[in-house]
Amino acid sequence: QVQLVESGGGLVQAGGSLRLSCAASGRFFSIKGMGWYRQAPAKQRELVAASGSGGMSNYADSVKGRFTISRDNAKNTVYLEMNSLKPEDTAVYYCYAIVAIQRGNDNLYWGQGTQVTVSS
């Protein structure tokens, strides 16, 4: 069983910064990709940032230049550095991981979610 544990959410004023972390634990062969989605009230879950196994990253247009995704493969951890936060960034942030339990057997896992609230 693979578990993702998130941390780092909270309340911040507009223009401030937060850093989210998500650590994967359990028994698996490898992690193919990790990233972050978010879901605001009454809105669909949307991709915020993704980091592939080859080191490539992609971002939602709304966060480009403000958010940075990074990974520590030795710790099976993904981070999301969020700067210049805006009230519209308020949402529950979920990390995900595409994990190969065995070679060629990939599964998608989700974290429990962490609330980010940006006040104006």
PDB file of C-alpha atoms in Angstrom:
ATOM      1  CA  GLN A   1       0.000   0.000   0.000  1.00  0.00           C
ATOM      2  CA  VAL A   2       1.265   3.450  -0.905  1.00  0.00           C
ATOM      3  CA  GLN A   3       0.486   6.464   1.247  1.00  0.00           C
ATOM      4  CA  LEU A   4       0.933  10.138   0.445  1.00  0.00           C
ATOM      5  CA  VAL A   5       1.173  12.528   3.367  1.00  0.00           C
ATOM      6  CA  GLU A   6       0.876  16.231   2.718  1.00  0.00           C
ATOM      7  CA  SER A   7       1.893  19.175   4.857  1.00  0.00           C
ATOM      8  CA  GLY A   8       2.414  22.906   4.617  1.00  0.00           C
ATOM      9  CA  GLY A   9      -1.012  24.377   3.982  1.00  0.00           C
ATOM     10  CA  GLY A  10      -2.440  27.258   5.941  1.00  0.00           C
ATOM     11  CA  LEU A  11      -3.676  30.825   5.937  1.00  0.00           C
ATOM     12  CA  VAL A  12      -1.603  33.551   4.300  1.00  0.00           C
ATOM     13  CA  GLN A  13      -2.172  37.084   3.135  1.00  0.00           C
ATOM     14  CA  ALA A  14      -2.214  37.967  -0.530  1.00  0.00           C
ATOM     15  CA  GLY A  15       1.326  38.348  -1.810  1.00  0.00           C
ATOM     16  CA  GLY A  16       2.657  35.854   0.690  1.00  0.00           C
ATOM     17  CA  SER A  17       4.244  32.457   0.234  1.00  0.00           C
ATOM     18  CA  LEU A  18       3.674  28.878   1.291  1.00  0.00           C
ATOM     19  CA  ARG A  19       5.503  25.630   0.673  1.00  0.00           C
ATOM     20  CA  LEU A  20       3.622  22.363   0.387  1.00  0.00           C
ATOM     21  CA  SER A  21       5.254  18.982   0.828  1.00  0.00           C
ATOM     22  CA  CYS A  22       4.034  15.517  -0.037  1.00  0.00           C
ATOM     23  CA  ALA A  23       5.925  12.386   0.953  1.00  0.00           C
ATOM     24  CA  ALA A  24       5.230   8.943  -0.454  1.00  0.00           C
ATOM     25  CA  SER A  25       5.743   5.863   1.673  1.00  0.00           C
ATOM     26  CA  GLY A  26       5.154   2.147   1.312  1.00  0.00           C
ATOM     27  CA  ARG A  27       6.525  -0.630  -0.852  1.00  0.00           C
ATOM     28  CA  PHE A  28       6.874   0.099  -4.550  1.00  0.00           C
ATOM     29  CA  PHE A  29       9.245  -0.266  -7.439  1.00  0.00           C
ATOM     30  CA  SER A  30       9.467   3.368  -8.565  1.00  0.00           C
ATOM     31  CA  ILE A  31       7.613   6.662  -8.764  1.00  0.00           C
ATOM     32  CA  LYS A  32       6.881   7.707 -12.326  1.00  0.00           C
ATOM     33  CA  GLY A  33       5.507  11.159 -11.654  1.00  0.00           C
ATOM     34  CA  MET A  34       4.261  13.424  -8.883  1.00  0.00           C
ATOM     35  CA  GLY A  35       2.354  16.649  -8.806  1.00  0.00           C
ATOM     36  CA  TRP A  36      -0.416  18.789  -7.415  1.00  0.00           C
ATOM     37  CA  TYR A  37      -4.046  19.426  -8.154  1.00  0.00           C
ATOM     38  CA  ARG A  38      -6.345  21.852  -6.393  1.00  0.00           C
ATOM     39  CA  GLN A  39     -10.065  22.181  -5.907  1.00  0.00           C
ATOM     40  CA  ALA A  40     -11.817  25.376  -4.910  1.00  0.00           C
ATOM     41  CA  PRO A  41     -15.404  25.386  -3.603  1.00  0.00           C
ATOM     42  CA  ALA A  42     -17.933  24.710  -6.348  1.00  0.00           C
ATOM     43  CA  LYS A  43     -15.167  24.214  -8.916  1.00  0.00           C
ATOM     44  CA  GLN A  44     -13.666  21.204 -10.605  1.00  0.00           C
ATOM     45  CA  ARG A  45     -10.309  19.848  -9.535  1.00  0.00           C
ATOM     46  CA  GLU A  46      -7.593  21.321 -11.725  1.00  0.00           C
ATOM     47  CA  LEU A  47      -3.958  20.487 -12.336  1.00  0.00           C
ATOM     48  CA  VAL A  48      -1.596  22.972 -10.747  1.00  0.00           C
ATOM     49  CA  ALA A  49       1.833  21.493 -11.443  1.00  0.00           C
ATOM     50  CA  ALA A  50       3.294  18.178 -12.494  1.00  0.00           C
ATOM     51  CA  SER A  51       6.762  16.664 -12.391  1.00  0.00           C
ATOM     52  CA  GLY A  52       7.565  13.714 -14.611  1.00  0.00           C
ATOM     53  CA  SER A  53      10.145  11.015 -14.065  1.00  0.00           C
ATOM     54  CA  GLY A  54      12.414  12.646 -16.650  1.00  0.00           C
ATOM     55  CA  GLY A  55      12.586  15.868 -14.677  1.00  0.00           C
ATOM     56  CA  MET A  56      10.216  17.808 -16.894  1.00  0.00           C
ATOM     57  CA  SER A  57       7.612  19.999 -15.254  1.00  0.00           C
ATOM     58  CA  ASN A  58       4.478  21.698 -16.414  1.00  0.00           C
ATOM     59  CA  TYR A  59       2.208  24.258 -14.802  1.00  0.00           C
ATOM     60  CA  ALA A  60      -1.259  25.684 -15.088  1.00  0.00           C
ATOM     61  CA  ASP A  61      -1.170  29.018 -16.852  1.00  0.00           C
ATOM     62  CA  SER A  62      -2.623  30.682 -13.771  1.00  0.00           C
ATOM     63  CA  VAL A  63       0.404  29.789 -11.626  1.00  0.00           C
ATOM     64  CA  LYS A  64       3.275  30.062 -14.090  1.00  0.00           C
ATOM     65  CA  GLY A  65       6.002  32.325 -12.760  1.00  0.00           C
ATOM     66  CA  ARG A  66       4.623  32.129  -9.215  1.00  0.00           C
ATOM     67  CA  PHE A  67       4.692  28.428  -8.303  1.00  0.00           C
ATOM     68  CA  THR A  68       7.606  26.025  -8.544  1.00  0.00           C
ATOM     69  CA  ILE A  69       7.406  22.247  -8.301  1.00  0.00           C
ATOM     70  CA  SER A  70      10.411  20.217  -7.234  1.00  0.00           C
ATOM     71  CA  ARG A  71      11.164  16.670  -6.176  1.00  0.00           C
ATOM     72  CA  ASP A  72      13.573  14.956  -3.851  1.00  0.00           C
ATOM     73  CA  ASN A  73      13.716  11.464  -5.299  1.00  0.00           C
ATOM     74  CA  ALA A  74      15.798  10.149  -2.422  1.00  0.00           C
ATOM     75  CA  LYS A  75      12.982  11.101  -0.054  1.00  0.00           C
ATOM     76  CA  ASN A  76      10.126  10.269  -2.449  1.00  0.00           C
ATOM     77  CA  THR A  77       8.856  13.769  -1.818  1.00  0.00           C
ATOM     78  CA  VAL A  78       7.385  16.467  -4.008  1.00  0.00           C
ATOM     79  CA  TYR A  79       7.254  20.127  -3.069  1.00  0.00           C
ATOM     80  CA  LEU A  80       5.223  23.067  -4.287  1.00  0.00           C
ATOM     81  CA  GLU A  81       6.709  26.473  -3.598  1.00  0.00           C
ATOM     82  CA  MET A  82       3.954  29.053  -3.922  1.00  0.00           C
ATOM     83  CA  ASN A  83       4.855  32.728  -4.128  1.00  0.00           C
ATOM     84  CA  SER A  84       2.862  35.894  -4.799  1.00  0.00           C
ATOM     85  CA  LEU A  85      -0.265  34.099  -3.647  1.00  0.00           C
ATOM     86  CA  LYS A  86      -3.625  35.475  -4.673  1.00  0.00           C
ATOM     87  CA  PRO A  87      -7.080  35.001  -3.138  1.00  0.00           C
ATOM     88  CA  GLU A  88      -8.020  32.938  -6.195  1.00  0.00           C
ATOM     89  CA  ASP A  89      -5.356  30.406  -5.195  1.00  0.00           C
ATOM     90  CA  THR A  90      -7.538  29.466  -2.224  1.00  0.00           C
ATOM     91  CA  ALA A  91      -8.378  25.781  -2.512  1.00  0.00           C
ATOM     92  CA  VAL A  92      -7.700  22.345  -1.146  1.00  0.00           C
ATOM     93  CA  TYR A  93      -4.450  21.152  -2.667  1.00  0.00           C
ATOM     94  CA  TYR A  94      -4.024  17.454  -3.386  1.00  0.00           C
ATOM     95  CA  CYS A  95      -0.782  15.792  -4.292  1.00  0.00           C
ATOM     96  CA  TYR A  96      -0.725  12.727  -6.494  1.00  0.00           C
ATOM     97  CA  ALA A  97       1.828  10.127  -7.433  1.00  0.00           C
ATOM     98  CA  ILE A  98       1.979   7.665 -10.291  1.00  0.00           C
ATOM     99  CA  VAL A  99       3.635   4.700  -8.676  1.00  0.00           C
ATOM    100  CA  ALA A 100       4.889   1.465 -10.145  1.00  0.00           C
ATOM    101  CA  ILE A 101       4.096  -1.138  -7.512  1.00  0.00           C
ATOM    102  CA  GLN A 102       5.895  -3.605  -9.721  1.00  0.00           C
ATOM    103  CA  ARG A 103       7.672  -3.060 -13.002  1.00  0.00           C
ATOM    104  CA  GLY A 104       5.013  -2.226 -15.590  1.00  0.00           C
ATOM    105  CA  ASN A 105       2.166  -1.974 -13.055  1.00  0.00           C
ATOM    106  CA  ASP A 106       1.443   1.712 -12.490  1.00  0.00           C
ATOM    107  CA  ASN A 107      -1.157   3.062 -10.121  1.00  0.00           C
ATOM    108  CA  LEU A 108      -2.374   6.536  -9.234  1.00  0.00           C
ATOM    109  CA  TYR A 109      -2.458   7.597  -5.600  1.00  0.00           C
ATOM    110  CA  TRP A 110      -3.749  10.737  -3.914  1.00  0.00           C
ATOM    111  CA  GLY A 111      -2.891  12.610  -0.767  1.00  0.00           C
ATOM    112  CA  GLN A 112      -5.525  13.584   1.762  1.00  0.00           C
ATOM    113  CA  GLY A 113      -5.512  17.237   0.752  1.00  0.00           C
ATOM    114  CA  THR A 114      -4.310  20.346   2.505  1.00  0.00           C
ATOM    115  CA  GLN A 115      -6.189  23.641   2.732  1.00  0.00           C
ATOM    116  CA  VAL A 116      -4.590  26.794   1.399  1.00  0.00           C
ATOM    117  CA  THR A 117      -6.427  30.024   2.168  1.00  0.00           C
ATOM    118  CA  VAL A 118      -5.243  33.364   0.830  1.00  0.00           C
ATOM    119  CA  SER A 119      -6.827  36.432   2.372  1.00  0.00           C
ATOM    120  CA  SER A 120      -7.121  39.721   0.521  1.00  0.00           C
TER     121      SER A 120
END
